[in-house]
CSV table of C-alpha atoms in Angstrom, one decimal:
chain,number,residue,atom,x,y,z
A,1,MET,CA,115.8,214.4,290.2
A,2,THR,CA,118.3,214.5,287.8
A,3,ASN,CA,117.7,213.2,284.7
A,4,PHE,CA,120.0,212.5,281.3
A,5,LEU,CA,120.1,215.3,280.3
A,6,ASP,CA,121.6,217.1,283.2
A,7,SER,CA,124.2,214.5,284.5
A,8,HIS,CA,127.1,212.4,282.5
A,9,LYS,CA,128.2,209.5,281.9
A,10,ILE,CA,131.8,209.1,282.5
A,11,ASN,CA,132.0,207.0,285.6
A,12,TYR,CA,130.7,204.0,283.1
A,13,HIS,CA,134.4,204.3,280.9
A,14,PRO,CA,136.7,203.4,283.6
A,15,LYS,CA,139.7,202.3,281.3
A,16,GLU,CA,140.0,205.9,279.4
A,17,ILE,CA,139.7,207.8,283.0
A,18,ALA,CA,142.2,205.2,284.5
A,19,GLN,CA,144.3,206.7,280.8
A,20,PHE,CA,143.6,210.4,281.4
A,21,LEU,CA,144.3,209.5,285.6
A,22,ASP,CA,147.9,208.5,283.9
A,23,GLY,CA,148.1,210.9,282.0
A,24,ASN,CA,147.7,209.2,278.5
A,25,LEU,CA,144.4,209.1,277.0
A,26,LYS,CA,144.3,207.3,274.4
A,27,ALA,CA,141.1,208.5,272.4
A,28,PRO,CA,138.2,210.9,273.2
A,29,ILE,CA,134.7,209.3,274.0
A,30,TYR,CA,132.6,211.4,271.9
A,31,VAL,CA,133.3,213.5,269.2
A,32,GLU,CA,130.9,216.0,267.8
A,33,ILE,CA,131.3,216.8,264.0
A,34,SER,CA,130.2,220.3,261.6
A,35,PRO,CA,129.7,218.9,258.4
A,36,THR,CA,127.8,222.5,257.9
A,37,GLY,CA,128.2,226.1,258.5
A,38,ILE,CA,124.4,227.4,256.5
A,39,CYS,CA,121.8,227.0,257.7
A,40,ASN,CA,118.6,226.8,256.6
A,41,HIS,CA,117.0,228.3,259.7
A,42,LYS,CA,117.8,231.2,261.8
A,43,CYS,CA,116.7,230.9,265.0
A,44,LEU,CA,116.1,234.3,267.2
A,45,PHE,CA,118.6,232.4,270.3
A,46,CYS,CA,120.9,230.1,267.8
A,47,HIS,CA,124.2,230.1,270.2
A,48,TYR,CA,126.4,230.1,267.1
A,49,ASN,CA,124.6,233.0,264.6
A,50,TYR,CA,128.4,235.4,265.8
A,51,LEU,CA,129.7,233.0,263.5
A,52,GLY,CA,127.6,233.7,260.5
A,53,HIS,CA,126.8,230.2,259.2
A,54,GLU,CA,129.8,230.4,256.5
A,55,GLY,CA,131.6,227.1,255.4
A,56,LYS,CA,131.8,223.5,255.5
A,57,PHE,CA,133.3,220.2,255.4
A,58,ILE,CA,135.1,219.8,252.0
A,59,LYS,CA,133.8,216.9,249.7
A,60,GLY,CA,134.9,214.2,250.4
A,61,LYS,CA,136.9,215.2,253.7
A,62,ILE,CA,134.1,213.6,256.8
A,63,ILE,CA,134.1,210.4,255.6
A,64,GLU,CA,137.6,210.2,255.7
A,65,LEU,CA,137.7,211.5,259.3
A,66,ILE,CA,135.6,208.6,260.3
A,67,HIS,CA,137.5,206.0,259.2
A,68,GLU,CA,140.6,207.8,261.2
A,69,LEU,CA,138.2,208.4,264.5
A,70,ALA,CA,136.8,204.6,264.4
A,71,GLN,CA,140.8,203.2,264.0
A,72,MET,CA,141.8,206.0,267.1
A,73,GLY,CA,139.4,203.9,268.9
A,74,VAL,CA,135.8,207.2,269.9
A,75,LYS,CA,133.5,205.3,270.5
A,76,CYS,CA,130.9,207.7,269.4
A,77,VAL,CA,129.7,210.4,266.6
A,78,VAL,CA,127.4,213.1,266.6
A,79,PHE,CA,126.5,214.9,263.6
A,80,ALA,CA,125.4,219.2,264.5
A,81,GLY,CA,127.6,221.5,264.9
A,82,ASN,CA,126.9,225.0,263.7
A,83,GLY,CA,124.8,224.7,261.1
A,84,GLU,CA,121.8,222.5,259.8
A,85,PRO,CA,123.9,218.9,258.7
A,86,THR,CA,121.8,217.2,256.1
A,87,LEU,CA,122.6,220.0,254.5
A,88,HIS,CA,126.0,218.6,254.0
A,89,VAL,CA,126.3,216.3,251.1
A,90,ASP,CA,128.3,213.9,252.7
A,91,THR,CA,125.9,213.5,256.3
A,92,LEU,CA,124.1,210.0,255.4
A,93,GLU,CA,127.0,208.6,254.0
A,94,ALA,CA,129.1,208.9,257.2
A,95,ILE,CA,126.5,208.3,259.3
A,96,GLN,CA,126.0,204.9,257.7
A,97,LEU,CA,129.9,204.4,258.0
A,98,ALA,CA,130.2,205.5,261.6
A,99,LYS,CA,127.8,202.9,262.4
A,100,LYS,CA,128.6,200.0,259.6
A,101,LEU,CA,132.3,200.8,261.7
A,102,GLY,CA,131.9,200.1,265.5
A,103,MET,CA,131.1,203.5,266.7
A,104,ASP,CA,127.2,204.9,268.1
A,105,VAL,CA,125.7,207.8,266.2
A,106,ALA,CA,123.6,210.5,266.9
A,107,LEU,CA,122.2,213.3,265.0
A,108,SER,CA,120.7,216.8,266.7
A,109,THR,CA,118.7,218.6,263.1
A,110,ASN,CA,115.6,221.0,263.1
A,111,GLY,CA,114.5,218.3,260.6
A,112,ALA,CA,112.6,220.5,257.6
A,113,LEU,CA,114.9,218.6,255.3
A,114,LEU,CA,114.2,215.1,256.5
A,115,ASN,CA,112.6,213.3,253.2
A,116,GLU,CA,111.8,210.2,252.2
A,117,LYS,CA,115.1,208.4,252.0
A,118,HIS,CA,116.4,209.7,254.7
A,119,PHE,CA,113.9,207.8,256.9
A,120,GLU,CA,114.9,204.2,256.8
A,121,ILE,CA,118.3,205.1,256.7
A,122,LEU,CA,118.7,207.4,260.2
A,123,ALA,CA,116.1,204.2,262.0
A,124,LYS,CA,118.5,201.9,260.9
A,125,ASN,CA,121.6,203.1,262.1
A,126,LEU,CA,121.4,206.3,264.9
A,127,THR,CA,121.4,205.4,268.3
A,128,TRP,CA,119.7,209.3,269.2
A,129,ILE,CA,117.7,212.3,267.2
A,130,ARG,CA,117.5,215.1,268.5
A,131,PHE,CA,114.7,217.4,267.0
A,132,SER,CA,115.7,221.2,267.9
A,133,PHE,CA,111.8,222.0,268.0
A,134,ASN,CA,111.3,225.4,269.8
A,135,ALA,CA,107.7,226.7,268.9
A,136,GLY,CA,103.8,225.7,269.0
A,137,SER,CA,102.0,226.8,265.9
A,138,GLU,CA,103.1,228.0,262.4
A,139,GLU,CA,103.6,231.1,263.4
A,140,ASN,CA,104.9,231.2,266.4
A,141,TYR,CA,107.5,229.1,264.2
A,142,ALA,CA,108.2,230.7,261.9
A,143,HIS,CA,109.3,233.6,264.1
A,144,VAL,CA,111.3,231.9,266.5
A,145,HIS,CA,113.1,229.9,263.7
A,146,GLN,CA,112.6,233.2,261.2
A,147,THR,CA,111.9,230.4,258.3
A,148,LYS,CA,108.7,229.4,256.5
A,149,GLU,CA,105.2,228.8,258.2
A,150,ASN,CA,105.2,225.5,256.7
A,151,ASP,CA,108.5,224.4,258.1
A,152,TYR,CA,106.9,223.4,261.3
A,153,ASN,CA,104.2,221.4,259.0
A,154,LYS,CA,107.1,219.6,257.3
A,155,VAL,CA,109.4,218.5,260.4
A,156,ILE,CA,105.7,217.3,262.2
A,157,GLU,CA,105.2,215.0,259.4
A,158,ASN,CA,108.9,213.9,259.7
A,159,ILE,CA,108.7,213.1,262.5
A,160,ARG,CA,105.3,211.4,262.2
A,161,LYS,CA,107.0,209.0,259.9
A,162,LEU,CA,110.2,208.2,261.8
A,163,LYS,CA,108.6,206.7,263.9
A,164,SER,CA,106.2,205.2,261.3
A,165,VAL,CA,109.7,203.8,259.7
A,166,LYS,CA,111.1,203.3,263.4
A,167,ASP,CA,108.3,200.4,264.5
A,168,GLU,CA,107.5,199.0,260.6
A,169,ILE,CA,111.5,198.2,261.1
A,170,LYS,CA,111.1,197.9,265.2
A,171,SER,CA,114.6,200.1,265.3
A,172,GLU,CA,115.7,201.1,269.0
A,173,ILE,CA,116.5,204.5,267.6
A,174,THR,CA,115.9,206.9,270.5
A,175,ILE,CA,113.6,209.6,269.2
A,176,GLY,CA,113.7,213.8,270.5
A,177,THR,CA,113.3,216.6,270.7
A,178,GLN,CA,114.5,220.1,272.2
A,179,PHE,CA,112.6,223.5,272.7
A,180,VAL,CA,114.8,226.2,274.1
A,181,LEU,CA,112.4,228.2,276.3
A,182,ILE,CA,112.6,232.0,275.8
A,183,PRO,CA,109.6,234.2,276.1
A,184,GLU,CA,108.7,234.2,272.4
A,185,ASN,CA,107.4,230.5,272.7
A,186,LYS,CA,106.9,229.9,276.6
A,187,ASP,CA,103.3,230.2,276.0
A,188,TYR,CA,103.2,226.9,273.8
A,189,VAL,CA,105.8,224.8,276.0
A,190,LEU,CA,102.6,222.1,277.3
A,191,GLN,CA,100.3,222.0,274.3
A,192,HIS,CA,103.5,221.3,272.2
A,193,GLY,CA,105.1,218.7,274.9
A,194,LYS,CA,101.1,217.2,274.0
A,195,THR,CA,101.3,217.6,270.5
A,196,LEU,CA,105.1,215.7,270.4
A,197,LYS,CA,104.3,212.7,272.8
A,198,ALA,CA,101.0,212.0,269.9
A,199,LEU,CA,103.2,211.5,267.3
A,200,GLY,CA,105.2,209.1,269.3
A,201,VAL,CA,108.8,210.9,270.1
A,202,ASP,CA,110.7,209.0,273.2
A,203,TYR,CA,111.0,212.4,275.1
A,204,PHE,CA,110.1,215.9,275.3
A,205,SER,CA,112.9,217.6,276.5
A,206,VAL,CA,112.9,222.3,278.2
A,207,LYS,CA,116.3,223.7,277.6
A,208,HIS,CA,116.1,226.9,279.5
A,209,PHE,CA,118.3,230.4,277.6
A,210,TYR,CA,121.6,230.9,278.0
A,211,GLU,CA,123.6,233.8,276.2
A,212,HIS,CA,126.8,233.6,274.2
A,213,SER,CA,129.1,236.9,275.3
A,214,HIS,CA,129.2,237.3,271.6
A,215,ASN,CA,126.0,236.7,270.3
A,216,GLU,CA,123.2,239.8,270.0
A,217,PHE,CA,120.0,237.9,271.1
A,218,ASN,CA,119.5,238.6,275.3
A,219,VAL,CA,116.1,237.4,277.4
A,220,ASN,CA,115.3,238.9,280.5
A,221,SER,CA,115.1,236.3,282.8
A,222,ASN,CA,112.0,236.8,285.1
A,223,PHE,CA,110.5,235.6,282.5
A,224,LEU,CA,110.5,232.4,284.6
A,225,THR,CA,108.7,233.3,287.5
A,226,ASP,CA,108.5,230.4,290.4
A,227,GLU,CA,104.6,229.8,289.7
A,228,PHE,CA,105.5,229.3,285.9
A,229,LEU,CA,108.3,227.2,286.1
A,230,GLU,CA,106.4,225.3,288.9
A,231,ASN,CA,103.5,224.7,287.2
A,232,LEU,CA,105.5,223.6,283.8
A,233,THR,CA,107.2,221.0,286.3
A,234,ILE,CA,103.9,219.6,287.5
A,235,GLU,CA,101.9,219.5,283.9
A,236,SER,CA,105.3,217.8,282.8
A,237,GLU,CA,105.7,215.1,284.7
A,238,LYS,CA,101.5,214.6,283.9
A,239,LEU,CA,102.5,213.9,280.6
A,240,CYS,CA,104.9,211.4,281.3
A,241,ASP,CA,104.8,207.8,281.4
A,242,GLU,CA,107.1,204.5,280.4
A,243,SER,CA,107.0,205.6,276.9
A,244,PHE,CA,107.3,210.2,276.9
A,245,LYS,CA,109.5,211.5,279.2
A,246,PHE,CA,108.9,215.5,279.4
A,247,ILE,CA,111.9,216.7,280.6
A,248,VAL,CA,112.2,220.1,282.1
A,249,ARG,CA,115.8,221.1,282.2
A,250,SER,CA,117.6,221.7,286.0
A,251,THR,CA,118.2,225.5,286.4
A,252,LYS,CA,120.3,224.5,289.1
A,253,ASN,CA,123.3,223.8,286.4
A,254,LEU,CA,123.3,227.1,285.1
A,255,SER,CA,125.7,228.8,288.0
A,256,SER,CA,128.6,229.7,286.3
A,257,GLN,CA,130.7,228.6,290.1
A,258,ARG,CA,132.7,226.6,289.3
A,259,VAL,CA,134.4,223.8,291.9
A,260,TYR,CA,137.1,223.5,290.4
A,261,ASP,CA,140.4,225.4,288.8
A,262,LYS,CA,141.5,223.1,285.2
A,263,CYS,CA,138.8,221.6,283.7
A,264,TYR,CA,139.6,217.8,283.4
A,265,GLY,CA,137.2,217.0,280.9
A,266,LEU,CA,138.5,218.9,277.5
A,267,GLU,CA,140.3,215.4,275.8
A,268,PHE,CA,137.1,212.8,276.6
A,269,LEU,CA,134.5,215.2,274.0
A,270,LEU,CA,136.1,217.0,270.9
A,271,PHE,CA,133.7,219.3,268.7
A,272,ILE,CA,135.4,219.5,265.2
A,273,ASP,CA,134.0,222.2,263.1
A,274,GLU,CA,133.3,223.1,259.5
A,275,GLN,CA,135.9,224.7,258.9
A,276,GLY,CA,137.8,221.3,259.8
A,277,ASP,CA,139.1,223.4,263.2
A,278,VAL,CA,139.0,221.3,265.9
A,279,TYR,CA,138.0,222.6,269.9
A,280,SER,CA,137.3,221.3,273.0
A,281,CYS,CA,136.0,223.9,273.8
A,282,PHE,CA,132.8,224.2,272.4
A,283,SER,CA,131.8,228.0,273.4
A,284,HIS,CA,134.9,229.2,272.8
A,285,GLN,CA,135.1,229.4,269.4
A,286,TYR,CA,136.2,233.2,268.7
A,287,ASP,CA,139.0,232.7,270.8
A,288,LYS,CA,141.5,231.2,267.9
A,289,LYS,CA,143.8,229.8,271.1
A,290,THR,CA,141.2,226.8,271.9
A,291,ILE,CA,141.9,225.2,268.3
A,292,LEU,CA,144.0,222.0,268.7
A,293,GLY,CA,144.3,221.5,264.9
A,294,ASN,CA,143.1,221.3,262.0
A,295,VAL,CA,141.4,218.1,260.2
A,296,PHE,CA,142.5,219.9,257.4
A,297,GLU,CA,146.0,219.7,257.3
A,298,ASN,CA,146.6,216.7,259.1
A,299,SER,CA,145.5,214.1,260.8
A,300,PHE,CA,143.5,213.2,263.6
A,301,LYS,CA,146.0,211.1,265.0
A,302,ASP,CA,149.3,213.7,264.4
A,303,ILE,CA,146.7,216.9,265.8
A,304,TRP,CA,145.9,214.3,269.1
A,305,ASN,CA,149.8,214.0,269.6
A,306,SER,CA,150.8,217.1,268.8
A,307,ALA,CA,152.1,220.1,270.2
A,308,GLN,CA,149.3,222.5,269.2
A,309,LYS,CA,146.7,220.2,271.7
A,310,GLN,CA,148.6,220.7,274.3
A,311,ASP,CA,149.3,224.2,274.3
A,312,ALA,CA,145.1,224.3,273.6
A,313,VAL,CA,144.8,222.5,276.0
A,314,ASP,CA,147.0,224.5,278.3
A,315,HIS,CA,145.5,227.7,277.4
A,316,ILE,CA,141.9,226.8,278.4
A,317,ASN,CA,142.9,225.9,282.0
A,318,ASN,CA,145.4,228.2,282.6
A,319,CYS,CA,144.5,231.1,281.0
A,320,ILE,CA,140.4,231.1,281.2
A,321,ASN,CA,138.4,231.9,284.7
A,322,LYS,CA,135.7,228.6,284.8
A,323,ASN,CA,133.7,231.1,286.7
A,324,GLN,CA,133.0,232.6,283.4
A,325,CYS,CA,132.2,229.9,281.3
A,326,GLN,CA,129.6,229.5,280.0
A,327,PRO,CA,126.5,228.2,283.0
A,328,ASN,CA,125.8,225.0,280.7
A,329,CYS,CA,129.2,223.7,279.9
A,330,ARG,CA,129.7,220.6,278.0
A,331,HIS,CA,132.2,220.0,280.5
A,332,HIS,CA,130.8,220.0,283.8
A,333,GLN,CA,129.2,217.5,285.7
A,334,ILE,CA,132.1,215.6,283.9
A,335,ASN,CA,134.8,218.1,285.9
A,336,ASN,CA,132.8,217.4,288.6
A,337,TYR,CA,132.8,214.3,288.7
A,338,LEU,CA,137.1,214.1,287.5
A,339,TRP,CA,138.1,216.4,289.8
A,340,GLU,CA,136.3,213.9,293.0
A,341,ILE,CA,138.7,212.1,291.7
A,342,LYS,CA,141.9,213.8,291.7
A,343,HIS,CA,141.1,216.0,295.0
A,344,PRO,CA,138.1,213.1,297.2
A,345,LYS,CA,136.8,215.0,300.2
A,346,MET,CA,135.8,211.4,301.3
A,347,PRO,CA,137.9,210.5,304.4
A,348,HIS,CA,139.9,207.2,304.5
A,349,ILE,CA,139.4,207.0,301.1
A,350,ASN,CA,141.8,203.4,301.4
A,351,PHE,CA,139.4,201.8,303.7
A,352,ILE,CA,136.6,200.7,301.0
C-alpha cells in the first residue's frame, strides 16, 4: 500500500498547477533551507558527506529570507539540509517567524542538541518534526552516526520530553523518526520500532539506502533478502495502530527508469543551501549549472524571475539524463503526475 511518504500531494494545489501549465508559477510551494553545513554527527550513509559539511548562513539572513518567502506566497518551509539545523543560532527564531507569517513549518534533525528551551517552541510552531535516528543501541548508534554513545540516550530523552510537551499543550505536531536501512543497523530495526512506539512517536519510517555518485559509502543490496523484507513488513504491520505507524518505504521507488524526459516538478520544490545557493535538484549540488541564484547576492524574488533560474531549469531538463538521476528523487512522483496531465494516456478526456 502506498503511504504518504512514498506518494505526493501536488494534486491538492490546483491553482499552482494551473499557473505551471500557463508557464507562470508565482512561487514554489515548498522551500527547504539548510542553515548550516556543519553537523555534530557524520553518519556513515549521509547523502551530503561529499560536500564537506562546511559553511553556514550569515547571521540574520535566514530571518530576512523567511520574510521574502512569505511575501512571495511560499506555503511551507523545512529546516533541514546538509548539516544539523539546530546548530545555527537563527533556526529557532526563523521557525517561530515562519509560523507567525502563515507558513507551515517543519524540522529534520538528529535531535541530539535539543534542550529545555526548544520543546515548547517546537511543539507550538512545527507541523512536523522528523528525527534522523538510525540505530538501536548505544554502541550501534555511535558507529552508524559516528558520534558518542550517549547521544543515543539524549535523543531518546529528547523525544520523550517533546512528546510530553505536545500532550501538555495539546499540540498537533507530528513526531516522526526516520531510519536508513544499511547492513550495520538492520538487526536493530524491529526492536527500535518497538522502542519508538513506546515513546509515543506518530510514525517510524524505514528508508532504503541509495548510493550517491560523489560519496564513497555504498552497500551491497544483497543484504536485503526477500525473506528479511517480508518478515520486516509483516512484523511492522503488527505494531501499527491508530496512534502509531511503522512504515517500510517502498522499494518500487528506487528504480531510476522514468516515463518522462522533462522534470516538471523543478519549480515546486526548492532547496537553499548553507552557502545561499538555490537549487531545485537536491542531489545535483556538485553541478554548479543547476544553481538558480544566490540569496546572499540577490533577493529571492529577483532569483525567481531571473534568466539564471531559467538557464538552470533548462540545463536540468535538456542536459541531465533523467534515467541517471537518484532513484528516490523528491520530484519523481510529482513528475509522474504532471507528465500524465501534459501527456494524457486516457482516451476521450473531454468526455468528463
